[in-house]
PDB file of C-alpha atoms in Angstrom:
ATOM      1  CA  ASN U   1      11.240  -3.685 -18.125  1.00  0.00           C
ATOM      2  CA  ALA U   2       9.030  -2.426 -15.351  1.00  0.00           C
ATOM      3  CA  GLY U   3       9.971   0.843 -13.735  1.00  0.00           C
ATOM      4  CA  VAL U   4       9.904   1.718 -10.070  1.00  0.00           C
ATOM      5  CA  MET U   5       6.586   0.724  -8.572  1.00  0.00           C
ATOM      6  CA  GLN U   6       4.933   2.278  -5.577  1.00  0.00           C
ATOM      7  CA  ASN U   7       1.735   1.383  -3.817  1.00  0.00           C
ATOM      8  CA  PRO U   8      -0.681   2.507  -2.879  1.00  0.00           C
ATOM      9  CA  ARG U   9      -0.859   5.552  -5.135  1.00  0.00           C
ATOM     10  CA  HIS U  10      -3.199   7.296  -2.745  1.00  0.00           C
ATOM     11  CA  LEU U  11      -3.536   6.668   0.966  1.00  0.00           C
ATOM     12  CA  VAL U  12      -5.894   8.309   3.416  1.00  0.00           C
ATOM     13  CA  ARG U  13      -5.270   7.928   7.114  1.00  0.00           C
ATOM     14  CA  ARG U  14      -6.819   9.503  10.195  1.00  0.00           C
ATOM     15  CA  ARG U  15      -4.621  11.160  12.744  1.00  0.00           C
ATOM     16  CA  GLY U  16      -2.973   8.583  14.968  1.00  0.00           C
ATOM     17  CA  GLN U  17      -3.111   5.733  12.463  1.00  0.00           C
ATOM     18  CA  GLU U  18      -0.137   4.087  10.772  1.00  0.00           C
ATOM     19  CA  ALA U  19       0.820   4.539   7.135  1.00  0.00           C
ATOM     20  CA  ARG U  20       2.852   1.946   5.240  1.00  0.00           C
ATOM     21  CA  LEU U  21       4.216   2.894   1.846  1.00  0.00           C
ATOM     22  CA  ARG U  22       5.760   0.310  -0.437  1.00  0.00           C
ATOM     23  CA  CYS U  23       8.368   0.618  -3.149  1.00  0.00           C
ATOM     24  CA  SER U  24       9.618  -2.009  -5.563  1.00  0.00           C
ATOM     25  CA  PRO U  25      12.793  -0.857  -7.319  1.00  0.00           C
ATOM     26  CA  MET U  26      13.583  -1.378 -10.952  1.00  0.00           C
ATOM     27  CA  LYS U  27      14.846  -4.816 -11.828  1.00  0.00           C
ATOM     28  CA  GLY U  28      18.523  -5.089 -11.032  1.00  0.00           C
ATOM     29  CA  HIS U  29      18.581  -2.032  -8.769  1.00  0.00           C
ATOM     30  CA  SER U  30      19.747  -2.581  -5.218  1.00  0.00           C
ATOM     31  CA  HIS U  31      19.724   1.026  -4.005  1.00  0.00           C
ATOM     32  CA  VAL U  32      16.526   2.724  -2.860  1.00  0.00           C
ATOM     33  CA  TYR U  33      15.903   6.315  -1.860  1.00  0.00           C
ATOM     34  CA  TRP U  34      12.829   7.911  -0.297  1.00  0.00           C
ATOM     35  CA  TYR U  35      11.909  11.555  -0.801  1.00  0.00           C
ATOM     36  CA  ARG U  36       9.029  13.673   0.484  1.00  0.00           C
ATOM     37  CA  GLN U  37       7.389  16.450  -1.496  1.00  0.00           C
ATOM     38  CA  LEU U  38       5.368  19.020   0.377  1.00  0.00           C
ATOM     39  CA  PRO U  39       3.134  21.532  -1.444  1.00  0.00           C
ATOM     40  CA  GLU U  40       5.140  24.364  -3.011  1.00  0.00           C
ATOM     41  CA  GLU U  41       8.357  22.583  -2.101  1.00  0.00           C
ATOM     42  CA  GLY U  42      10.824  20.490  -4.004  1.00  0.00           C
ATOM     43  CA  LEU U  43      11.640  16.961  -3.063  1.00  0.00           C
ATOM     44  CA  LYS U  44      13.460  16.487   0.216  1.00  0.00           C
ATOM     45  CA  PHE U  45      15.685  13.485   0.784  1.00  0.00           C
ATOM     46  CA  MET U  46      14.626  11.239   3.622  1.00  0.00           C
ATOM     47  CA  VAL U  47      16.537   7.976   3.589  1.00  0.00           C
ATOM     48  CA  TYR U  48      18.873   5.874   1.441  1.00  0.00           C
ATOM     49  CA  LEU U  49      18.896   2.102   1.737  1.00  0.00           C
ATOM     50  CA  GLN U  50      20.598  -0.878   0.225  1.00  0.00           C
ATOM     51  CA  LYS U  51      19.385  -4.393   0.731  1.00  0.00           C
ATOM     52  CA  GLU U  52      19.023  -4.951   4.487  1.00  0.00           C
ATOM     53  CA  ASN U  53      20.990  -1.801   5.306  1.00  0.00           C
ATOM     54  CA  ILE U  54      20.184   1.815   6.006  1.00  0.00           C
ATOM     55  CA  ILE U  55      23.025   3.853   4.536  1.00  0.00           C
ATOM     56  CA  ASP U  56      21.857   7.382   5.269  1.00  0.00           C
ATOM     57  CA  GLU U  57      18.749   8.418   7.198  1.00  0.00           C
ATOM     58  CA  SER U  58      19.794  11.980   7.844  1.00  0.00           C
ATOM     59  CA  GLY U  59      16.678  13.391   6.231  1.00  0.00           C
ATOM     60  CA  MET U  60      14.171  11.334   8.131  1.00  0.00           C
ATOM     61  CA  PRO U  61      12.401  12.652  11.229  1.00  0.00           C
ATOM     62  CA  LYS U  62      13.757  10.989  14.340  1.00  0.00           C
ATOM     63  CA  GLU U  63      10.364   9.969  15.648  1.00  0.00           C
ATOM     64  CA  ARG U  64       7.507   8.033  14.083  1.00  0.00           C
ATOM     65  CA  PHE U  65       9.286   7.382  10.770  1.00  0.00           C
ATOM     66  CA  SER U  66      11.176   4.244   9.854  1.00  0.00           C
ATOM     67  CA  ALA U  67      12.299   2.531   6.663  1.00  0.00           C
ATOM     68  CA  GLU U  68      13.476  -0.889   5.669  1.00  0.00           C
ATOM     69  CA  PHE U  69      14.592  -2.718   2.555  1.00  0.00           C
ATOM     70  CA  PRO U  70      14.559  -6.433   3.329  1.00  0.00           C
ATOM     71  CA  LYS U  71      16.433  -9.088   1.449  1.00  0.00           C
ATOM     72  CA  GLU U  72      13.198 -10.179  -0.141  1.00  0.00           C
ATOM     73  CA  GLY U  73      10.321  -7.903  -1.003  1.00  0.00           C
ATOM     74  CA  PRO U  74       9.785  -4.194  -1.408  1.00  0.00           C
ATOM     75  CA  SER U  75      11.173  -1.316   0.579  1.00  0.00           C
ATOM     76  CA  ILE U  76       8.761  -0.030   3.203  1.00  0.00           C
ATOM     77  CA  LEU U  77       8.448   3.478   4.581  1.00  0.00           C
ATOM     78  CA  ARG U  78       6.440   3.391   7.782  1.00  0.00           C
ATOM     79  CA  ILE U  79       4.904   6.364   9.511  1.00  0.00           C
ATOM     80  CA  GLN U  80       3.432   5.733  12.925  1.00  0.00           C
ATOM     81  CA  GLN U  81       0.769   7.892  14.575  1.00  0.00           C
ATOM     82  CA  VAL U  82       0.377  10.122  11.557  1.00  0.00           C
ATOM     83  CA  VAL U  83      -0.340  13.822  11.957  1.00  0.00           C
ATOM     84  CA  ARG U  84      -1.757  16.320   9.475  1.00  0.00           C
ATOM     85  CA  GLY U  85       1.748  17.617   8.739  1.00  0.00           C
ATOM     86  CA  ASP U  86       2.652  14.220   7.291  1.00  0.00           C
ATOM     87  CA  SER U  87       0.296  14.847   4.366  1.00  0.00           C
ATOM     88  CA  ALA U  88       2.555  14.923   1.325  1.00  0.00           C
ATOM     89  CA  ALA U  89       3.637  13.001  -1.736  1.00  0.00           C
ATOM     90  CA  TYR U  90       6.261  10.374  -0.985  1.00  0.00           C
ATOM     91  CA  PHE U  91       8.496   9.297  -3.833  1.00  0.00           C
ATOM     92  CA  CYS U  92      10.756   6.342  -4.064  1.00  0.00           C
ATOM     93  CA  ALA U  93      13.711   6.160  -6.431  1.00  0.00           C
ATOM     94  CA  SER U  94      16.121   3.384  -7.243  1.00  0.00           C
ATOM     95  CA  SER U  95      19.536   3.105  -8.825  1.00  0.00           C
ATOM     96  CA  LEU U  96      22.288   0.738  -9.698  1.00  0.00           C
ATOM     97  CA  GLY U  97      25.356   0.584  -7.484  1.00  0.00           C
ATOM     98  CA  GLY U  98      28.845   1.902  -7.948  1.00  0.00           C
ATOM     99  CA  ARG U  99      29.379   4.984 -10.040  1.00  0.00           C
ATOM    100  CA  GLU U 100      25.871   4.638 -11.453  1.00  0.00           C
ATOM    101  CA  ARG U 101      24.320   5.519  -8.124  1.00  0.00           C
ATOM    102  CA  TYR U 102      23.844   9.106  -9.172  1.00  0.00           C
ATOM    103  CA  GLU U 103      21.242   8.214 -11.803  1.00  0.00           C
ATOM    104  CA  GLN U 104      18.014   7.651  -9.931  1.00  0.00           C
ATOM    105  CA  TYR U 105      14.734   6.486 -11.414  1.00  0.00           C
ATOM    106  CA  PHE U 106      11.574   7.620  -9.698  1.00  0.00           C
ATOM    107  CA  GLY U 107       8.295   5.913  -9.038  1.00  0.00           C
ATOM    108  CA  PRO U 108       4.888   7.594  -9.435  1.00  0.00           C
ATOM    109  CA  GLY U 109       4.655   8.419  -5.745  1.00  0.00           C
ATOM    110  CA  THR U 110       2.213   7.782  -2.931  1.00  0.00           C
ATOM    111  CA  ARG U 111       0.030  10.697  -1.973  1.00  0.00           C
ATOM    112  CA  LEU U 112      -0.728  10.526   1.726  1.00  0.00           C
ATOM    113  CA  THR U 113      -3.614  12.501   3.121  1.00  0.00           C
ATOM    114  CA  VAL U 114      -4.092  12.664   6.870  1.00  0.00           C
ATOM    115  CA  THR U 115      -7.569  13.678   7.986  1.00  0.00           C
TER     116      THR U 115
ATOM    117  CA  ALA N   1      26.827  20.396   1.519  1.00  0.00           C
ATOM    118  CA  GLN N   2      25.071  21.314  -1.691  1.00  0.00           C
ATOM    119  CA  SER N   3      22.075  23.418  -2.577  1.00  0.00           C
ATOM    120  CA  VAL N   4      20.024  24.391  -5.614  1.00  0.00           C
ATOM    121  CA  THR N   5      18.211  27.621  -6.376  1.00  0.00           C
ATOM    122  CA  GLN N   6      15.651  27.833  -9.143  1.00  0.00           C
ATOM    123  CA  LEU N   7      14.765  31.391 -10.057  1.00  0.00           C
ATOM    124  CA  GLY N   8      11.065  31.849 -10.661  1.00  0.00           C
ATOM    125  CA  SER N   9       8.461  29.499  -9.299  1.00  0.00           C
ATOM    126  CA  HIS N  10       6.378  30.058 -12.440  1.00  0.00           C
ATOM    127  CA  VAL N  11       7.453  30.812 -16.015  1.00  0.00           C
ATOM    128  CA  SER N  12       4.942  31.559 -18.762  1.00  0.00           C
ATOM    129  CA  VAL N  13       5.721  31.330 -22.465  1.00  0.00           C
ATOM    130  CA  SER N  14       3.749  31.237 -25.661  1.00  0.00           C
ATOM    131  CA  GLU N  15       3.758  28.170 -27.842  1.00  0.00           C
ATOM    132  CA  GLY N  16       6.762  28.376 -30.166  1.00  0.00           C
ATOM    133  CA  ALA N  17       8.708  30.727 -27.909  1.00  0.00           C
ATOM    134  CA  LEU N  18      12.054  30.060 -26.267  1.00  0.00           C
ATOM    135  CA  VAL N  19      11.975  28.292 -22.922  1.00  0.00           C
ATOM    136  CA  LEU N  20      14.577  29.285 -20.323  1.00  0.00           C
ATOM    137  CA  LEU N  21      14.458  27.854 -16.818  1.00  0.00           C
ATOM    138  CA  ARG N  22      17.178  29.000 -14.471  1.00  0.00           C
ATOM    139  CA  CYS N  23      19.132  26.910 -11.994  1.00  0.00           C
ATOM    140  CA  ASN N  24      22.081  27.845  -9.823  1.00  0.00           C
ATOM    141  CA  TYR N  25      23.818  25.416  -7.547  1.00  0.00           C
ATOM    142  CA  SER N  26      26.236  25.375  -4.685  1.00  0.00           C
ATOM    143  CA  SER N  27      28.572  22.479  -4.107  1.00  0.00           C
ATOM    144  CA  SER N  28      31.871  22.014  -2.333  1.00  0.00           C
ATOM    145  CA  VAL N  29      32.910  19.246  -4.734  1.00  0.00           C
ATOM    146  CA  PRO N  30      32.473  18.833  -8.509  1.00  0.00           C
ATOM    147  CA  PRO N  31      28.751  18.338  -8.998  1.00  0.00           C
ATOM    148  CA  TYR N  32      26.610  16.089 -11.083  1.00  0.00           C
ATOM    149  CA  LEU N  33      23.605  18.093 -12.270  1.00  0.00           C
ATOM    150  CA  PHE N  34      20.173  17.009 -13.381  1.00  0.00           C
ATOM    151  CA  TRP N  35      16.896  18.313 -14.698  1.00  0.00           C
ATOM    152  CA  TYR N  36      13.719  16.382 -14.017  1.00  0.00           C
ATOM    153  CA  VAL N  37      10.190  16.995 -15.261  1.00  0.00           C
ATOM    154  CA  GLN N  38       7.040  16.183 -13.326  1.00  0.00           C
ATOM    155  CA  TYR N  39       3.610  16.046 -14.914  1.00  0.00           C
ATOM    156  CA  PRO N  40       0.569  16.375 -12.642  1.00  0.00           C
ATOM    157  CA  ASN N  41       0.142  13.465 -10.239  1.00  0.00           C
ATOM    158  CA  GLN N  42       3.095  11.629 -11.710  1.00  0.00           C
ATOM    159  CA  GLY N  43       6.633  10.849 -10.677  1.00  0.00           C
ATOM    160  CA  LEU N  44       9.773  12.550 -11.893  1.00  0.00           C
ATOM    161  CA  GLN N  45      11.242  11.811 -15.279  1.00  0.00           C
ATOM    162  CA  LEU N  46      14.880  12.504 -16.025  1.00  0.00           C
ATOM    163  CA  LEU N  47      15.254  15.081 -18.804  1.00  0.00           C
ATOM    164  CA  LEU N  48      19.026  15.314 -18.922  1.00  0.00           C
ATOM    165  CA  LYS N  49      22.158  15.117 -16.814  1.00  0.00           C
ATOM    166  CA  TYR N  50      25.658  16.510 -16.636  1.00  0.00           C
ATOM    167  CA  THR N  51      28.397  14.424 -15.064  1.00  0.00           C
ATOM    168  CA  THR N  52      31.699  15.112 -16.798  1.00  0.00           C
ATOM    169  CA  GLY N  53      32.885  16.036 -20.261  1.00  0.00           C
ATOM    170  CA  ALA N  54      30.947  18.239 -22.638  1.00  0.00           C
ATOM    171  CA  THR N  55      29.307  21.100 -20.799  1.00  0.00           C
ATOM    172  CA  LEU N  56      26.361  21.362 -23.196  1.00  0.00           C
ATOM    173  CA  VAL N  57      24.122  18.385 -22.697  1.00  0.00           C
ATOM    174  CA  LYS N  58      21.103  17.402 -24.707  1.00  0.00           C
ATOM    175  CA  GLY N  59      18.128  15.634 -23.291  1.00  0.00           C
ATOM    176  CA  ILE N  60      14.767  14.309 -24.290  1.00  0.00           C
ATOM    177  CA  ASN N  61      11.969  16.322 -25.904  1.00  0.00           C
ATOM    178  CA  GLY N  62      14.361  18.880 -27.403  1.00  0.00           C
ATOM    179  CA  PHE N  63      15.670  20.237 -24.101  1.00  0.00           C
ATOM    180  CA  GLU N  64      19.285  21.060 -23.422  1.00  0.00           C
ATOM    181  CA  ALA N  65      21.290  22.604 -20.613  1.00  0.00           C
ATOM    182  CA  GLU N  66      24.731  24.084 -20.250  1.00  0.00           C
ATOM    183  CA  PHE N  67      26.969  23.636 -17.250  1.00  0.00           C
ATOM    184  CA  LYS N  68      28.810  26.884 -16.487  1.00  0.00           C
ATOM    185  CA  LYS N  69      31.209  26.371 -13.641  1.00  0.00           C
ATOM    186  CA  SER N  70      32.211  30.034 -13.383  1.00  0.00           C
ATOM    187  CA  GLU N  71      28.574  31.020 -12.946  1.00  0.00           C
ATOM    188  CA  THR N  72      27.594  27.906 -10.954  1.00  0.00           C
ATOM    189  CA  SER N  73      24.636  27.585 -13.281  1.00  0.00           C
ATOM    190  CA  PHE N  74      22.851  24.850 -15.190  1.00  0.00           C
ATOM    191  CA  HIS N  75      20.027  26.579 -17.051  1.00  0.00           C
ATOM    192  CA  LEU N  76      17.535  24.562 -19.070  1.00  0.00           C
ATOM    193  CA  THR N  77      16.512  25.719 -22.543  1.00  0.00           C
ATOM    194  CA  LYS N  78      14.334  24.674 -25.439  1.00  0.00           C
ATOM    195  CA  PRO N  79      14.175  26.700 -28.668  1.00  0.00           C
ATOM    196  CA  SER N  80      10.454  26.324 -29.243  1.00  0.00           C
ATOM    197  CA  ALA N  81       7.883  25.539 -26.561  1.00  0.00           C
ATOM    198  CA  HIS N  82       5.120  23.044 -27.153  1.00  0.00           C
ATOM    199  CA  MET N  83       1.872  22.781 -25.258  1.00  0.00           C
ATOM    200  CA  SER N  84       2.939  19.364 -24.011  1.00  0.00           C
ATOM    201  CA  ASP N  85       5.926  20.958 -22.237  1.00  0.00           C
ATOM    202  CA  ALA N  86       3.643  22.425 -19.580  1.00  0.00           C
ATOM    203  CA  ALA N  87       4.783  20.754 -16.363  1.00  0.00           C
ATOM    204  CA  GLU N  88       6.915  21.351 -13.310  1.00  0.00           C
ATOM    205  CA  TYR N  89      10.672  21.212 -13.735  1.00  0.00           C
ATOM    206  CA  PHE N  90      13.176  20.433 -11.024  1.00  0.00           C
ATOM    207  CA  CYS N  91      16.896  21.026 -11.021  1.00  0.00           C
ATOM    208  CA  ALA N  92      18.943  18.743  -8.794  1.00  0.00           C
ATOM    209  CA  VAL N  93      22.549  18.320  -7.755  1.00  0.00           C
ATOM    210  CA  SER N  94      24.397  15.251  -6.594  1.00  0.00           C
ATOM    211  CA  ALA N  95      27.869  15.613  -5.194  1.00  0.00           C
ATOM    212  CA  TRP N  96      30.185  12.794  -4.272  1.00  0.00           C
ATOM    213  CA  GLY N  97      31.596  13.231  -0.820  1.00  0.00           C
ATOM    214  CA  ASN N  98      34.281  11.494   1.174  1.00  0.00           C
ATOM    215  CA  SER N  99      31.774   8.897   2.263  1.00  0.00           C
ATOM    216  CA  GLY N 100      31.617   7.626  -1.323  1.00  0.00           C
ATOM    217  CA  TYR N 101      27.993   8.309  -2.015  1.00  0.00           C
ATOM    218  CA  SER N 102      25.583  11.143  -2.349  1.00  0.00           C
ATOM    219  CA  THR N 103      21.917  11.811  -2.679  1.00  0.00           C
ATOM    220  CA  LEU N 104      20.040  14.300  -4.783  1.00  0.00           C
ATOM    221  CA  THR N 105      19.339  17.806  -3.542  1.00  0.00           C
ATOM    222  CA  PHE N 106      16.455  19.409  -5.394  1.00  0.00           C
ATOM    223  CA  GLY N 107      15.420  22.947  -6.096  1.00  0.00           C
ATOM    224  CA  LYS N 108      11.870  24.016  -5.299  1.00  0.00           C
ATOM    225  CA  GLY N 109      10.775  23.627  -8.883  1.00  0.00           C
ATOM    226  CA  THR N 110       9.575  25.887 -11.692  1.00  0.00           C
ATOM    227  CA  MET N 111       6.129  25.496 -13.146  1.00  0.00           C
ATOM    228  CA  LEU N 112       6.203  26.051 -16.901  1.00  0.00           C
ATOM    229  CA  LEU N 113       2.971  27.386 -18.368  1.00  0.00           C
ATOM    230  CA  VAL N 114       2.544  27.342 -22.155  1.00  0.00           C
ATOM    231  CA  SER N 115      -0.191  29.389 -23.775  1.00  0.00           C
ATOM    232  CA  PRO N 116      -1.486  28.946 -27.329  1.00  0.00           C
TER     233      PRO N 116
END
């Protein structure tokens, strides 16, 4: 049973370019969460999605960042016009629904470097 | 709102020594508590969790943690450290709110260093 998959694992973008990060949840999981990890910091919640719905985006910057989880295909975290401060590791997690939502399984992360 | 404080960004132990990583939490509702481990350039792996019931929980790789409500703590311990335990450890809290869902709030992490 494949775990949470993220790609690419490493992404280098120049300032002003767009970054698209992909996350495929574990089989059977319909809840996806995105977190950002900055150096010397823990993981910070960004956004929580179910299929075709954004449930909570309170941790996501208001500008340049967006996320989606379409009916078919992976969840996408999109960062437009990247800046050096966006350099971080971005982790996706997935969970079952209902009372099992608290148990989240993490992917290996995408490490974004903005030059 | 909930928060997590991990005391000590780095903890060093000798192989075979006791491991103690400290975690204190703040939550306005009964919390679910977690410890995750992260090896270099990898994702997070769940070590153990507390939801309800027994306050001493056992996890993988010989780790355990005890939920102490009166102290708002959830410290992680292992009787005898192994070189392979060297990694970064994160404590996290998830609290169900009126909205019916919650997300994880993480501490800043503790890097465990194990020397021969």
